[in-house]
GROMACS .gro file of C-alpha atoms in nm:
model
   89
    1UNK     CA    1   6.951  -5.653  11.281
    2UNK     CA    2   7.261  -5.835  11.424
    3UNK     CA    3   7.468  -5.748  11.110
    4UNK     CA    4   7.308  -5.396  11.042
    5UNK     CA    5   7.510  -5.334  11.420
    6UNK     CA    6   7.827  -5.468  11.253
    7UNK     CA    7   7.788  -5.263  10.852
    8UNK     CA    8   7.723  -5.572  10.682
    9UNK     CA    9   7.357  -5.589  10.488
   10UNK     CA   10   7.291  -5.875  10.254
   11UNK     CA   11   7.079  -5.630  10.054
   12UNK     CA   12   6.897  -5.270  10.071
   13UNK     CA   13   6.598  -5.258  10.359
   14UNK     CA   14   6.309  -5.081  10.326
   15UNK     CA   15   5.990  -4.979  10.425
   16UNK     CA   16   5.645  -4.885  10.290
   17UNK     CA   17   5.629  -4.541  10.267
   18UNK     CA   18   5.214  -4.555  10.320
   19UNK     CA   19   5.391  -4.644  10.678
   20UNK     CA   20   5.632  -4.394  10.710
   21UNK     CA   21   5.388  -4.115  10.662
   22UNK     CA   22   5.147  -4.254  10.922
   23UNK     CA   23   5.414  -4.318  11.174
   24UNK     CA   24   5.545  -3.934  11.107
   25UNK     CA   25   5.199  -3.770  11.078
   26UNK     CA   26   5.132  -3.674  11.429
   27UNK     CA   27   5.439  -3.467  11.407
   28UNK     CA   28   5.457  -3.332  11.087
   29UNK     CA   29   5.105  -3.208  11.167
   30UNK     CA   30   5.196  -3.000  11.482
   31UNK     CA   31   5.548  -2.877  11.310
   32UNK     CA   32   5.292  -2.803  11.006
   33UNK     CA   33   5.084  -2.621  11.231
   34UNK     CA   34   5.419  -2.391  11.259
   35UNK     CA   35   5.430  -2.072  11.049
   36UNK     CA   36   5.647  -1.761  10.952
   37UNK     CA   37   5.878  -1.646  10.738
   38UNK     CA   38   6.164  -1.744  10.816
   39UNK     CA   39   5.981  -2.122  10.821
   40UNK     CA   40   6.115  -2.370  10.631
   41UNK     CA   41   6.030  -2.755  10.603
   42UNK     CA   42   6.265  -3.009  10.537
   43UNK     CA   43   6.086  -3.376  10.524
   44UNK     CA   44   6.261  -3.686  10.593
   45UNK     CA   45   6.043  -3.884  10.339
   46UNK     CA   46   6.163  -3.636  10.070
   47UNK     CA   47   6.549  -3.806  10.159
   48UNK     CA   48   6.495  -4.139  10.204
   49UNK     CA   49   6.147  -4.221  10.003
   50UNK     CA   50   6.108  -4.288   9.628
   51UNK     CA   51   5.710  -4.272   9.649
   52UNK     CA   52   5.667  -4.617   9.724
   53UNK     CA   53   5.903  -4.714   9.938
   54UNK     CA   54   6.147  -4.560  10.244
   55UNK     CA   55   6.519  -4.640  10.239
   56UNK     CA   56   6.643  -4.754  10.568
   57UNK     CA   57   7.005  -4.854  10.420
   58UNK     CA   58   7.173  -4.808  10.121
   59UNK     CA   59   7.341  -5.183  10.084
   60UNK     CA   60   7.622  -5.061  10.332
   61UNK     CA   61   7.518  -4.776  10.556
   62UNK     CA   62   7.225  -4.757  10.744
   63UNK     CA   63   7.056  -4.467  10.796
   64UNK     CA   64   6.830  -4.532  11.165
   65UNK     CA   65   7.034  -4.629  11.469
   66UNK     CA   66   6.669  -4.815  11.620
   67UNK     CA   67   6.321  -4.816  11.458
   68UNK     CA   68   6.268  -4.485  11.519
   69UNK     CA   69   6.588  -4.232  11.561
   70UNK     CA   70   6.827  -4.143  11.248
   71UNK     CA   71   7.195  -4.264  11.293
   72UNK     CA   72   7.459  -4.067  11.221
   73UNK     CA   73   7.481  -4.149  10.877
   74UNK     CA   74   7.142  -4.034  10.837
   75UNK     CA   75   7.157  -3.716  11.065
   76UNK     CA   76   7.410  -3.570  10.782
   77UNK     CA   77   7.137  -3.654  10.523
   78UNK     CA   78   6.938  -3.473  10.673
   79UNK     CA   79   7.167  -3.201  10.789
   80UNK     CA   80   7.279  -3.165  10.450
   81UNK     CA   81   6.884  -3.086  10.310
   82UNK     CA   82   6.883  -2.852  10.571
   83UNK     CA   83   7.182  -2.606  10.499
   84UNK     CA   84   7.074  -2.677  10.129
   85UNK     CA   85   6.732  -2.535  10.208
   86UNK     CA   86   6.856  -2.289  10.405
   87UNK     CA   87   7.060  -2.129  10.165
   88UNK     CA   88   6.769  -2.151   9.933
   89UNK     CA   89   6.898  -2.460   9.642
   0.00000   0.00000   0.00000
């Protein structure tokens, strides 16, 4: 954790996604609940997940500033699928 604070990672971190989805589900249910038409859903997992597995660096940037909140880094990820879905691409 010490040198995720500092940029350096010895390698790219991970976690299962079967985890990720648990740990989101109690949200994505009530925003699922959610409707309209001007609704649109933008998933976290579709960013950072592969289907097996949830990114939680890329080798040099990590994308959660704790175990739970996105860094900056990751924000813009996210950001990014949102204007993207937004303007409907």
């Amino acid at each position: 954790a010490k040198m995720g604070m500092f940029g350096v990672f010895p390698q790219r971190l991970s976690l299962p996604q079967e985890l990720a989805v648990r740990r989101a589900s109690e949200v994505e249910e009530m925003l699922d609940s959610l409707n309209g038409q001007n609704v649109l859903r933008v998933r976290p997992r579709d960013i950072f997940c592969d289907g097996q597995t949830c990114a939680l660096n890329d080798g040099s940037v990590s994308f959660y500033a704790d175990n739970n909140h996105l860094s900056a880094e990751g924000s813009a990820l996210v950001a990014r699928a949102v204007m993207l879905a937004i303007n409907g691409q």
